[in-house]
PDB file of C-alpha atoms in Angstrom:
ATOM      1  CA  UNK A   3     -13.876  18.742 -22.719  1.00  0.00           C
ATOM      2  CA  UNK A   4     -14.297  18.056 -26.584  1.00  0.00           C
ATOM      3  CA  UNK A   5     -10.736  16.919 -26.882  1.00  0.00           C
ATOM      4  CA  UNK A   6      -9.958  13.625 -26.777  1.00  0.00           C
ATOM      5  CA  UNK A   7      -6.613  12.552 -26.140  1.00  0.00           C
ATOM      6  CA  UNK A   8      -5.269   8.748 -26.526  1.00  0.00           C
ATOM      7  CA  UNK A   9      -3.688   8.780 -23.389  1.00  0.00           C
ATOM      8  CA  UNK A  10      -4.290  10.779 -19.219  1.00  0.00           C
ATOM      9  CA  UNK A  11      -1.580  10.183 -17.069  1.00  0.00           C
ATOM     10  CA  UNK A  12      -2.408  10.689 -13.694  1.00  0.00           C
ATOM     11  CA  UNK A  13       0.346  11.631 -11.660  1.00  0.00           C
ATOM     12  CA  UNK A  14       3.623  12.977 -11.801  1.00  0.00           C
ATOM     13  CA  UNK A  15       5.563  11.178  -9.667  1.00  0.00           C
ATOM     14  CA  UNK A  16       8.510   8.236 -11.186  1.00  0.00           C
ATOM     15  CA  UNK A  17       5.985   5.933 -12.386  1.00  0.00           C
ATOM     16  CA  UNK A  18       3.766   9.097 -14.251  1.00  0.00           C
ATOM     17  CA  UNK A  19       7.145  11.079 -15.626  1.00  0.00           C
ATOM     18  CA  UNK A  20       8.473   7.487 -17.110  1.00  0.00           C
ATOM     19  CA  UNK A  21       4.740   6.968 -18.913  1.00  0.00           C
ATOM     20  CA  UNK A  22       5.368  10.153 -20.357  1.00  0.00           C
ATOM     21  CA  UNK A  23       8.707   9.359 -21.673  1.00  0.00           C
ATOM     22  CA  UNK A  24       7.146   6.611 -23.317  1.00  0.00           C
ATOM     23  CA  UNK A  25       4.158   8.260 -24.252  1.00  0.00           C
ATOM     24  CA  UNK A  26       6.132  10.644 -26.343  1.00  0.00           C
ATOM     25  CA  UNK A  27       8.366   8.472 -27.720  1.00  0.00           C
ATOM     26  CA  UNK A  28       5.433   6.853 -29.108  1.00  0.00           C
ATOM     27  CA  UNK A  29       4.032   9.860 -30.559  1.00  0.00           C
ATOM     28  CA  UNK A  30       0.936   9.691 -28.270  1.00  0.00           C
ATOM     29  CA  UNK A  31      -1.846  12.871 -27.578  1.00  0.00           C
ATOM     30  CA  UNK A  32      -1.606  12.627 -24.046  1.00  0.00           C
ATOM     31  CA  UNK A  33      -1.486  14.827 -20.990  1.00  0.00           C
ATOM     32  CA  UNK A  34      -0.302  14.422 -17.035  1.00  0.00           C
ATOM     33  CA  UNK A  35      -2.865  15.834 -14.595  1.00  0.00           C
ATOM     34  CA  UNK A  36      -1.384  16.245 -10.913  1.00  0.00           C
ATOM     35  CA  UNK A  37      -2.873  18.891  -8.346  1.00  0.00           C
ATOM     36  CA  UNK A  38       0.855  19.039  -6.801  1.00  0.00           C
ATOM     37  CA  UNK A  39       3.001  21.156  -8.527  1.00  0.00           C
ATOM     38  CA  UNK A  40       5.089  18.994 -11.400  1.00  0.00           C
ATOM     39  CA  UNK A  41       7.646  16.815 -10.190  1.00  0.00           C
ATOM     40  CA  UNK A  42       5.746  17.106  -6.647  1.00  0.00           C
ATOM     41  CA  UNK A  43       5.836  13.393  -6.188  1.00  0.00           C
ATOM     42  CA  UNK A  44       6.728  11.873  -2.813  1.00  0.00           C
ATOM     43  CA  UNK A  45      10.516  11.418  -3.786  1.00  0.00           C
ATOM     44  CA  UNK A  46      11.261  14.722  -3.994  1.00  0.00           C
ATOM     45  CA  UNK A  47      10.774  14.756   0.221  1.00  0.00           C
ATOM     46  CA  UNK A  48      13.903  12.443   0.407  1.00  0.00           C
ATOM     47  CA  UNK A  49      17.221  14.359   0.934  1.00  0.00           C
ATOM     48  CA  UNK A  50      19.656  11.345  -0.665  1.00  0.00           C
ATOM     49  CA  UNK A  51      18.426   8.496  -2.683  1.00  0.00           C
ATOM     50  CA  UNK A  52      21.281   5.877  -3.141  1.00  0.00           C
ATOM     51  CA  UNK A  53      19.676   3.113  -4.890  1.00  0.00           C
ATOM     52  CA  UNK A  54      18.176   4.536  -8.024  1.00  0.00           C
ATOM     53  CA  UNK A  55      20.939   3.089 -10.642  1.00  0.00           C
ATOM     54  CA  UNK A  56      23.479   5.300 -11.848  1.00  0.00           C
ATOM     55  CA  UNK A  57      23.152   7.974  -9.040  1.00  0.00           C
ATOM     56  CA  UNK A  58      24.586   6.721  -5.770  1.00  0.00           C
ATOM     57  CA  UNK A  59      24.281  10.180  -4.506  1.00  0.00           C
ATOM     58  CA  UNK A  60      21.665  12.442  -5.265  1.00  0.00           C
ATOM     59  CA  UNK A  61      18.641  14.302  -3.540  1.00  0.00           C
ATOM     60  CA  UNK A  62      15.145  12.990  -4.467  1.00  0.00           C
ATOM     61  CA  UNK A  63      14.450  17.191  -5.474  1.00  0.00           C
ATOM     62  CA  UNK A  64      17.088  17.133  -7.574  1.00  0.00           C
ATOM     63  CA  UNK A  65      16.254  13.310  -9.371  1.00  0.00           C
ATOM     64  CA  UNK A  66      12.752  14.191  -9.672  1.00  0.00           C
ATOM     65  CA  UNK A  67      13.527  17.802 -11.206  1.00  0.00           C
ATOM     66  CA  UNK A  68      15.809  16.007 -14.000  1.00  0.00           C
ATOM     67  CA  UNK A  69      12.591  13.211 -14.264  1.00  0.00           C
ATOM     68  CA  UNK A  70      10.677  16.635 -14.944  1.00  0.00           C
ATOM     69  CA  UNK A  71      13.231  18.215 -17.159  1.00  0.00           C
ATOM     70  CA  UNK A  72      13.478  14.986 -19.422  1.00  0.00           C
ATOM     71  CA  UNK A  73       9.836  14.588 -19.987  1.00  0.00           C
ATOM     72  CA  UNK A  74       8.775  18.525 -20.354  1.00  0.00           C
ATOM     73  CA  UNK A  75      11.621  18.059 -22.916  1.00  0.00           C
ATOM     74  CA  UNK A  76       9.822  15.821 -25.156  1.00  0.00           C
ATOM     75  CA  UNK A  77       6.632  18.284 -25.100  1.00  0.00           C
ATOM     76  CA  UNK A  78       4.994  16.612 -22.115  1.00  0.00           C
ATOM     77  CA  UNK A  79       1.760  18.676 -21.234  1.00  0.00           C
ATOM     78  CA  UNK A  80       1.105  19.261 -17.575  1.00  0.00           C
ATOM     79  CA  UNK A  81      -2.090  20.150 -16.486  1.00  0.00           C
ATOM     80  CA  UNK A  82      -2.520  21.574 -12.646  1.00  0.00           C
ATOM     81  CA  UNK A  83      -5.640  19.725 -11.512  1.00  0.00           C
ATOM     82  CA  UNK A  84      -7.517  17.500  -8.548  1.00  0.00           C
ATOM     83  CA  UNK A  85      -8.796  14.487  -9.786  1.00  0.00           C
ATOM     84  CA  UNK A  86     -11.768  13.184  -8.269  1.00  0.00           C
ATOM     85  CA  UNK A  87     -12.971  10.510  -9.613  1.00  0.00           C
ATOM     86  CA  UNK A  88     -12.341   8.757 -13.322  1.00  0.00           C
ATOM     87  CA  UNK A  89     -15.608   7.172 -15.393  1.00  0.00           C
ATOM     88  CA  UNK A  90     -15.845   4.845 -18.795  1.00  0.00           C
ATOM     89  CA  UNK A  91     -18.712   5.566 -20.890  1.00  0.00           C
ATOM     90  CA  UNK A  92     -19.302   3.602 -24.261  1.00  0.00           C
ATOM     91  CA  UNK A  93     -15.390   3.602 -24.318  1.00  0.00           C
ATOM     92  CA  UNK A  94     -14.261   6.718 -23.471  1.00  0.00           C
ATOM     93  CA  UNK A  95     -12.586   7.920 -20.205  1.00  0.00           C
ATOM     94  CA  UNK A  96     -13.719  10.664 -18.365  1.00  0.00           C
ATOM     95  CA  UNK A  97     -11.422  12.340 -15.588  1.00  0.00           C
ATOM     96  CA  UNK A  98     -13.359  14.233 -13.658  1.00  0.00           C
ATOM     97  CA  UNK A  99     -11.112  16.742 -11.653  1.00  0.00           C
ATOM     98  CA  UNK A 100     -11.738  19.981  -9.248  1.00  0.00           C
ATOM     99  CA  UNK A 101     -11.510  22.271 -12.176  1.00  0.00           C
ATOM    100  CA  UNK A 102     -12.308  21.103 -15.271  1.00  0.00           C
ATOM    101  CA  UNK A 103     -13.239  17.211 -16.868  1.00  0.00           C
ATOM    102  CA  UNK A 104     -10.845  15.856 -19.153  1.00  0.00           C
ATOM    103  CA  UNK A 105     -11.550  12.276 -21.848  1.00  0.00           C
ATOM    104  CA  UNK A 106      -9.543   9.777 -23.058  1.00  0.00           C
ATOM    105  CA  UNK A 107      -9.019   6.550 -24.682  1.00  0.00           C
ATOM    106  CA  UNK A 108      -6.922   4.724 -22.253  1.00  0.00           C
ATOM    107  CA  UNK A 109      -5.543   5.917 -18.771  1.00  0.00           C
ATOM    108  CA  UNK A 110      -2.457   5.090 -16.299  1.00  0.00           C
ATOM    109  CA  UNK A 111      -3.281   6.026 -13.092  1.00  0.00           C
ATOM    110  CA  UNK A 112       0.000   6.609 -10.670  1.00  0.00           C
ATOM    111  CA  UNK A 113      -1.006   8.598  -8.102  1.00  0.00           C
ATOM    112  CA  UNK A 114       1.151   6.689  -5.600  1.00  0.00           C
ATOM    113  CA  UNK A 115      -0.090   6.301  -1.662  1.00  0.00           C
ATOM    114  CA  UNK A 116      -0.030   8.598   1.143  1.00  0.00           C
ATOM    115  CA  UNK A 117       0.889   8.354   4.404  1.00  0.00           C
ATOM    116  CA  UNK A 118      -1.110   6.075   7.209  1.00  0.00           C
ATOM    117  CA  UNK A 119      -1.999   7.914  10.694  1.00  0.00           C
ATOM    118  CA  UNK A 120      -1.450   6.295  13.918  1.00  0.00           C
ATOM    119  CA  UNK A 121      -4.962   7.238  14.705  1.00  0.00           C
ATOM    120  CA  UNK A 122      -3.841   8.518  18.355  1.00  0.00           C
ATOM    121  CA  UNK A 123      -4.565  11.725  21.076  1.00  0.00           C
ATOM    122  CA  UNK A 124      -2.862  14.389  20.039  1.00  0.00           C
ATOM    123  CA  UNK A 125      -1.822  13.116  15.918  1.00  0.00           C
ATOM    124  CA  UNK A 126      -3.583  15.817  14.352  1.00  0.00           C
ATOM    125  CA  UNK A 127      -3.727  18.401  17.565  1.00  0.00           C
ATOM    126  CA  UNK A 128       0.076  18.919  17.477  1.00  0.00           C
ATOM    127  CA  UNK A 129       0.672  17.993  13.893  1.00  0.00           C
ATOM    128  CA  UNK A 130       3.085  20.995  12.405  1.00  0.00           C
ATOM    129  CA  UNK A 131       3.807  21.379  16.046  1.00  0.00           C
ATOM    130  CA  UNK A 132       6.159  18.404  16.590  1.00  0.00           C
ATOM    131  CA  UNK A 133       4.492  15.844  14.757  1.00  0.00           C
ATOM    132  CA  UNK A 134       4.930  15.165  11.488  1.00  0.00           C
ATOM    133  CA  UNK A 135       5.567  12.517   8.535  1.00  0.00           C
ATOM    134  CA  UNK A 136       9.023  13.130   7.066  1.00  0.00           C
ATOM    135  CA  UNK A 137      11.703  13.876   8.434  1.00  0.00           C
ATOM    136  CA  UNK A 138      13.825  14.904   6.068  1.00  0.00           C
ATOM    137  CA  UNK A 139      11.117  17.737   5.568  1.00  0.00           C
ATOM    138  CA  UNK A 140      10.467  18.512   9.170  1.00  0.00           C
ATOM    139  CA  UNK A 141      14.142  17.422  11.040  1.00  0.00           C
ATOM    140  CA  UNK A 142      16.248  20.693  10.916  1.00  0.00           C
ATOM    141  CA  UNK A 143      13.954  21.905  13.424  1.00  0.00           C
ATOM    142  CA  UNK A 144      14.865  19.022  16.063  1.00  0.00           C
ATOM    143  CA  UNK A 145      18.113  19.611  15.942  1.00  0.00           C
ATOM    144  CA  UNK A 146      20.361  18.640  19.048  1.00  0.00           C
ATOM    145  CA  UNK A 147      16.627  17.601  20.042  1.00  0.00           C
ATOM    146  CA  UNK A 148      14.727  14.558  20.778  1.00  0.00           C
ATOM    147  CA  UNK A 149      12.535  12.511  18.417  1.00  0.00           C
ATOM    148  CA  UNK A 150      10.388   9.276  18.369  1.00  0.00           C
ATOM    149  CA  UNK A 151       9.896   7.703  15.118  1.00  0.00           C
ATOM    150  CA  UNK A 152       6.643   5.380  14.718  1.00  0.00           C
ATOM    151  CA  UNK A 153       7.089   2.419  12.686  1.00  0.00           C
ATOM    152  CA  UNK A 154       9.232  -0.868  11.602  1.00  0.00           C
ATOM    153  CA  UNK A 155       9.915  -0.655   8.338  1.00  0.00           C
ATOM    154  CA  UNK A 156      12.311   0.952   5.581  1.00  0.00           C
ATOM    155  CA  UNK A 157      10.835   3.577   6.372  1.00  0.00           C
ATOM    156  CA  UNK A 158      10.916   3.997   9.743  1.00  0.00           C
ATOM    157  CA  UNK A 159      14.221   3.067  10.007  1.00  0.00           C
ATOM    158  CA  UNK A 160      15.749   5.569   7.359  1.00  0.00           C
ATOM    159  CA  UNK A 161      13.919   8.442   9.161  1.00  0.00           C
ATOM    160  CA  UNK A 162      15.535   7.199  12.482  1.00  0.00           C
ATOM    161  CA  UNK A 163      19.001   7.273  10.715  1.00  0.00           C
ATOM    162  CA  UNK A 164      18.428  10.836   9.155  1.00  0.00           C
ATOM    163  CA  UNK A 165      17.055  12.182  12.918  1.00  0.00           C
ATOM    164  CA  UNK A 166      20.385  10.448  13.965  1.00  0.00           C
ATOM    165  CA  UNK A 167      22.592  12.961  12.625  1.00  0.00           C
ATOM    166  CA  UNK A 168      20.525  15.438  13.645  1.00  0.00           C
ATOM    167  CA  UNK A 169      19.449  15.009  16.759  1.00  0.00           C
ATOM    168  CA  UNK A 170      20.880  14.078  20.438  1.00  0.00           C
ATOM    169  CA  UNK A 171      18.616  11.163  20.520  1.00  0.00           C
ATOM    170  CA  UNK A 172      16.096   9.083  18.568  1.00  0.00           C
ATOM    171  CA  UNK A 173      13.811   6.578  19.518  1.00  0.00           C
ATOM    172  CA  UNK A 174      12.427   4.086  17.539  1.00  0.00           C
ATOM    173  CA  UNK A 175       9.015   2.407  18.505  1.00  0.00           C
ATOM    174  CA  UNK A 176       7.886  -0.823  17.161  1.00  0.00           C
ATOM    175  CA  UNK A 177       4.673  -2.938  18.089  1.00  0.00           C
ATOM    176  CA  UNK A 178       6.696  -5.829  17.414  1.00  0.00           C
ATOM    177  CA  UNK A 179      10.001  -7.622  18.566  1.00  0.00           C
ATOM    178  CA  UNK A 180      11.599  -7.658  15.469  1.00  0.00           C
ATOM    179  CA  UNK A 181      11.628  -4.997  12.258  1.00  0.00           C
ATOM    180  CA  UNK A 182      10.494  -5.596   8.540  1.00  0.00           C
ATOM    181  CA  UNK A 183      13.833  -3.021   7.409  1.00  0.00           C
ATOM    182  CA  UNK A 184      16.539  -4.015   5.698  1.00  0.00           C
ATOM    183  CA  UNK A 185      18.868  -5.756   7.789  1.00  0.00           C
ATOM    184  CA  UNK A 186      21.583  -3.336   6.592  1.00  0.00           C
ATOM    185  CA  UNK A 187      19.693  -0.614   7.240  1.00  0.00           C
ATOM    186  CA  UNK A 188      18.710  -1.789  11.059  1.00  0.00           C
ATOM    187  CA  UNK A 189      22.388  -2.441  11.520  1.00  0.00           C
ATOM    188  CA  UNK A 190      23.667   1.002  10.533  1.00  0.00           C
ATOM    189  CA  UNK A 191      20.738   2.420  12.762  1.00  0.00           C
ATOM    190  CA  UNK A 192      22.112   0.023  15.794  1.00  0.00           C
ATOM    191  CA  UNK A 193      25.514   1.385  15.763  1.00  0.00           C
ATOM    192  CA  UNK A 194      24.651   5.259  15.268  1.00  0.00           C
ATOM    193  CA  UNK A 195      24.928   5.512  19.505  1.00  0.00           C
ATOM    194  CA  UNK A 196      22.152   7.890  19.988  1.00  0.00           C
ATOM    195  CA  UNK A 197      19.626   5.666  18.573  1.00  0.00           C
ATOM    196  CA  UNK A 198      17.438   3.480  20.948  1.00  0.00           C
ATOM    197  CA  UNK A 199      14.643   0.931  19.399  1.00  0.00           C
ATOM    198  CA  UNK A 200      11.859  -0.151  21.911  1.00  0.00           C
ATOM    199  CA  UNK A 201       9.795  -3.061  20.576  1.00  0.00           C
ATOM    200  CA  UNK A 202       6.719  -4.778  21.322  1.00  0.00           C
ATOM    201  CA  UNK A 203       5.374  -1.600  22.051  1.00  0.00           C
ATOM    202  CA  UNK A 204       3.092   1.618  20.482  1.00  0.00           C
ATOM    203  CA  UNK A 205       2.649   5.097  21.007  1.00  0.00           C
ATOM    204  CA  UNK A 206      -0.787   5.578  22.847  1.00  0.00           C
ATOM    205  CA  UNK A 207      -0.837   9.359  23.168  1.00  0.00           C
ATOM    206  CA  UNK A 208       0.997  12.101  22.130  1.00  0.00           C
ATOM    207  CA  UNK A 209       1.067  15.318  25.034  1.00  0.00           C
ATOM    208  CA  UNK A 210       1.867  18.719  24.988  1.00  0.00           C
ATOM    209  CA  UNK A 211       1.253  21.875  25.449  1.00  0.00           C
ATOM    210  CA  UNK A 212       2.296  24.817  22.674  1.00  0.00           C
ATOM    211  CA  UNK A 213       3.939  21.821  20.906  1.00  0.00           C
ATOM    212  CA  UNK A 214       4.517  17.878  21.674  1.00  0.00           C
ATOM    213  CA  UNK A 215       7.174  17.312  25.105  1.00  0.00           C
ATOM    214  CA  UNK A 216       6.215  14.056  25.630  1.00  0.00           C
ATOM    215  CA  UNK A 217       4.811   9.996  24.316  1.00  0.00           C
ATOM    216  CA  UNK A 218       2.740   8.025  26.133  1.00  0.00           C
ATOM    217  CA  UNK A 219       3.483   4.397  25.546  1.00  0.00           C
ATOM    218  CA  UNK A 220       0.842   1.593  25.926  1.00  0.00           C
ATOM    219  CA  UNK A 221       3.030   0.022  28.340  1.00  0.00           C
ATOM    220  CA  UNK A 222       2.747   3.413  30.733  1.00  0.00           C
ATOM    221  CA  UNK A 223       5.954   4.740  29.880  1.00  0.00           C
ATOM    222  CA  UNK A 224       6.438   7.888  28.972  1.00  0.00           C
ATOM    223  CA  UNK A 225       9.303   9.730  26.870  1.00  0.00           C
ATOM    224  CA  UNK A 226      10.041  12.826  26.794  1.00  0.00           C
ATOM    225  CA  UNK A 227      10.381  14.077  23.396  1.00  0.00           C
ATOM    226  CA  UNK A 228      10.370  17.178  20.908  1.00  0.00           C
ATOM    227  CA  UNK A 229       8.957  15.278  18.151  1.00  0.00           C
ATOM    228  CA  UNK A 230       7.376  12.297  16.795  1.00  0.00           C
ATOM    229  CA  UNK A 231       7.489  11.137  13.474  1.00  0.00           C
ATOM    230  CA  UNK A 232       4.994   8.344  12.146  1.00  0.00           C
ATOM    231  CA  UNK A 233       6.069   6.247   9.437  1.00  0.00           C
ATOM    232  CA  UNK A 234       4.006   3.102   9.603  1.00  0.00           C
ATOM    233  CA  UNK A 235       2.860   2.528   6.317  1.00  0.00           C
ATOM    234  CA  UNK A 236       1.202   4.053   3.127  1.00  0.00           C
ATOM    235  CA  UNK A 237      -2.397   4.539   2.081  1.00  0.00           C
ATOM    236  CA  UNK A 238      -2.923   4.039  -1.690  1.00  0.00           C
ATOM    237  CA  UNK A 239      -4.422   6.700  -3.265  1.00  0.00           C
ATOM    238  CA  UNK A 240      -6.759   4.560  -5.448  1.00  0.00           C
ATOM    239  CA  UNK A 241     -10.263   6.340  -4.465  1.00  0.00           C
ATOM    240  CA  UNK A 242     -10.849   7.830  -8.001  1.00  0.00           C
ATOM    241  CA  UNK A 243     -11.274   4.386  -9.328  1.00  0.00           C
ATOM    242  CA  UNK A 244     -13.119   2.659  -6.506  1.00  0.00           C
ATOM    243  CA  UNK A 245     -16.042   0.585  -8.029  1.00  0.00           C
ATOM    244  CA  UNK A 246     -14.513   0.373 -11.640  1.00  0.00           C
ATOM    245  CA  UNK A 247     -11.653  -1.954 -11.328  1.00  0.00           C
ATOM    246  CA  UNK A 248     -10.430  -4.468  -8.688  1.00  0.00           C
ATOM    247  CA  UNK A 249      -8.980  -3.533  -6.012  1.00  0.00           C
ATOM    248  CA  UNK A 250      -7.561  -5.631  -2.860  1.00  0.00           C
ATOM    249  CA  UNK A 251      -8.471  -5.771   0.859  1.00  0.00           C
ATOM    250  CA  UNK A 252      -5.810  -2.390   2.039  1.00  0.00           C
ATOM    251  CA  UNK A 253      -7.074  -0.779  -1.160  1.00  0.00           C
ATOM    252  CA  UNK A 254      -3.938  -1.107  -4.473  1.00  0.00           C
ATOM    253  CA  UNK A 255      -5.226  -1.635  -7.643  1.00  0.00           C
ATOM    254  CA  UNK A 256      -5.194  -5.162  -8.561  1.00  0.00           C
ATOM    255  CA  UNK A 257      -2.321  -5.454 -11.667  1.00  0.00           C
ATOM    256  CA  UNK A 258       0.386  -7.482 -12.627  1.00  0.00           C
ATOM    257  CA  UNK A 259       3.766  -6.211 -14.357  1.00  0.00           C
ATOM    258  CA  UNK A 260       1.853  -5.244 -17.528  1.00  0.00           C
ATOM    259  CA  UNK A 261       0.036  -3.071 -15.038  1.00  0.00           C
ATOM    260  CA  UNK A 262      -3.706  -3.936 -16.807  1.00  0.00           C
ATOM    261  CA  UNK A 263      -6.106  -3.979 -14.343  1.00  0.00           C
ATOM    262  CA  UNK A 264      -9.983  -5.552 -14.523  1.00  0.00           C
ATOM    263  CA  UNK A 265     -10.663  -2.484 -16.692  1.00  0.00           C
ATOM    264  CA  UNK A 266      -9.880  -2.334 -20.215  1.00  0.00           C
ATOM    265  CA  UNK A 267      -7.547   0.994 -21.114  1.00  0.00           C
ATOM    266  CA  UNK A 268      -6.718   1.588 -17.652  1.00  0.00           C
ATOM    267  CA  UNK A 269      -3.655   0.561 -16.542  1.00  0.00           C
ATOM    268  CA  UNK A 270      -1.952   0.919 -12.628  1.00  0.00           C
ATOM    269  CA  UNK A 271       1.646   1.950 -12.175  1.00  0.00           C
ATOM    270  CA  UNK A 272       3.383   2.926  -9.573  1.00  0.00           C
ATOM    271  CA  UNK A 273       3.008   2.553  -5.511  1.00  0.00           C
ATOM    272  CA  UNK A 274      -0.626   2.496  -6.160  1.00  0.00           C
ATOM    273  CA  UNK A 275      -0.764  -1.107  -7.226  1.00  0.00           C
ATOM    274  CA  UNK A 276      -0.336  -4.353  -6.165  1.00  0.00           C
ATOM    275  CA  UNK A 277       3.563  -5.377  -5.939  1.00  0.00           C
ATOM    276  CA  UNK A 278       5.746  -6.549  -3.572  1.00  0.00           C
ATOM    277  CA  UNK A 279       8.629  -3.782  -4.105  1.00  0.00           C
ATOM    278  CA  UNK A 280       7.440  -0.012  -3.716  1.00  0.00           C
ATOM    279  CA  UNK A 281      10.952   1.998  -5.024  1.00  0.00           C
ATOM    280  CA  UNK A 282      11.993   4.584  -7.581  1.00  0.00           C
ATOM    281  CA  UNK A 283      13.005   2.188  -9.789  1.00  0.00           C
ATOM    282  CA  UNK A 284       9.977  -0.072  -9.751  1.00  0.00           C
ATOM    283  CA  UNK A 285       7.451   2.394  -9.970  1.00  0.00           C
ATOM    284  CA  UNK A 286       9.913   4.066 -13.541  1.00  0.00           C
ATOM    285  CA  UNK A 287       9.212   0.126 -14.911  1.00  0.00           C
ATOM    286  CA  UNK A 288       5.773   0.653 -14.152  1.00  0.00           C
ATOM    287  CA  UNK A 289       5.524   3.714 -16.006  1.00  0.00           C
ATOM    288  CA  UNK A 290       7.635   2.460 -19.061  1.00  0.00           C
ATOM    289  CA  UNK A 291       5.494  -0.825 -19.108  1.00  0.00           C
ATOM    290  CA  UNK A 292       1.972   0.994 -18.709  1.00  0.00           C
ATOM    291  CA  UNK A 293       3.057   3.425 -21.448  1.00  0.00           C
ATOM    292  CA  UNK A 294       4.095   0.222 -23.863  1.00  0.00           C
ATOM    293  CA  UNK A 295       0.805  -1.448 -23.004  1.00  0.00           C
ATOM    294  CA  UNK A 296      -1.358   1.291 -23.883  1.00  0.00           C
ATOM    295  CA  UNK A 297       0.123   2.040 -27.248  1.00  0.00           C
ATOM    296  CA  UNK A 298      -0.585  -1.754 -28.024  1.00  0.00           C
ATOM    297  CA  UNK A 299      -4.095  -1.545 -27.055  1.00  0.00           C
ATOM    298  CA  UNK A 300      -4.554   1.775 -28.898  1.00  0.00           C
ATOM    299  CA  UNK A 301      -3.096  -0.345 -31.804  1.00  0.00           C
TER     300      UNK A 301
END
């Protein structure tokens, strides 16, 4: 821990591959620290992205491998660690991770947002076992099968239209009467034919034996079903910086564009901050922008 470098990214999703780019280009001593396996980011898990510029089809594998390739190309070090929790002393950062503690002068932290539970009977009892949180991931095995997908958004509404080529039928469940999705995107989902959308209603239990056959709804109906997919929402994953910067009321770092936050040298890019659109592209401006920030304040 004697080294220290002018720059930690942490994360290696868009926004953390993009700060590396720029990192580099810069000529900074930095290193990414991720404990998922490089290019592990939550993109990869999509099967087709179609509105990253430049690539109207392409798997979020293969556009996260080529993020990977681009920055490992300009001598980005990756180091294979858990970060816990990130300290400033007298100026200097200290990332404090499962293995080993790492220091630097400034820090972007991109470590994106994970998936919100439902909170229900049954969630984490039959998760692996029918339920699950991607479908692209988890829908091969439901094929000419039933599933129930959780949620209103983008979301929710592009795992119902994956499930819909896969499966015999697909219900959507929303707790209100109308979605948050795209419109085009809730209109391609309305004409697949095997696709049903229940609103103003949630999943209250999920049964099953071996593996999930069935959803209680908090109405009292039940549907039968092979699986149940939740996509309500994300949980930022902003708990290694809790107490040293400001963060809001469903817990993303507090920053603006230029992705400073309340804390001098640490900088927020990615789904883990405040901003109104979470997408590939967004979170690769985030990166670029944290990475151009920080060399100005090293400067």
């Amino acid at each position: 821990m004697n080294k220290i470098y002018d720059l930690i990214i942490a994360g290696s999703g868009a926004a953390g591959l993009t700060a590396a780019l720029y990192a580099s280009r810069n000529g900074l001593n930095y290193i990414v620290i991720d404990p998922s396996p490089p290019a592990g980011s939550s993109v990869a898990l999509a099967d087709e992205v179609d509105n990253y510029t430049g690539f109207s089809n392409i798997s979020g594998f293969e556009l996260m491998q080529k993020f990977y390739a681009h920055a490992k190309s300009l001598g980005t070090q990756f180091v294979n660690d858990e970060i816990k929790k990130i300290e400033k002393t007298d100026g200097v950062f200290t990332v404090i991770c499962a293995k080993d503690d790492y220091q630097s002068k400034t820090v972007i932290y991109s470590l994106g947002a994970a998936h919100k539970k439902l909170g229900v009977s049954g969630e984490q009892e039959f998760l692996g076992k029918g339920v699950g949180y991607c479908a692209v991931c988890d829908g091969f095995f439901f094929k000419d099968k039933i599933a129930v997908v959780a949620g209103g958004g983008n979301t929710a509404v592009t795992e119902a239209l994956y499930l819909s080529n896969i499966c015999k039928k697909v219900f959507l469940v929303h707790r209100r009467d109308k979605l948050k999705a795209d419109k085009v995107s809730v209109k391609k989902l309305e004409s697949t034919g095997n696709a049903e959308i229940i609103y103003n209603n949630e999943i209250a239990r999920i049964n099953g034996g071996s593996k999930v056959t069935s959803v209680l709804l908090k109405n009292g109906k039940e549907l039968k079903t092979d699986g149940v997919f939740i996509a309500i929402g994300l949980s930022p994953r902003s708990f290694a910086v809790e107490g040293i910067v400001d963060i809001d009321s469903r817990g993303y770092i507090i920053a603006d564009e230029s992705c400073k936050t309340s804390l001098d040298g640490l900088f927020a890019a990615g789904d883990v901050r405040t901003k109104r659109l979470r997408q590939i592209i967004t979170a690769c401006c985030d990166g670029a922008n944290a990475a151009a920030e920080v060399n100005d304040y090293l400067s």
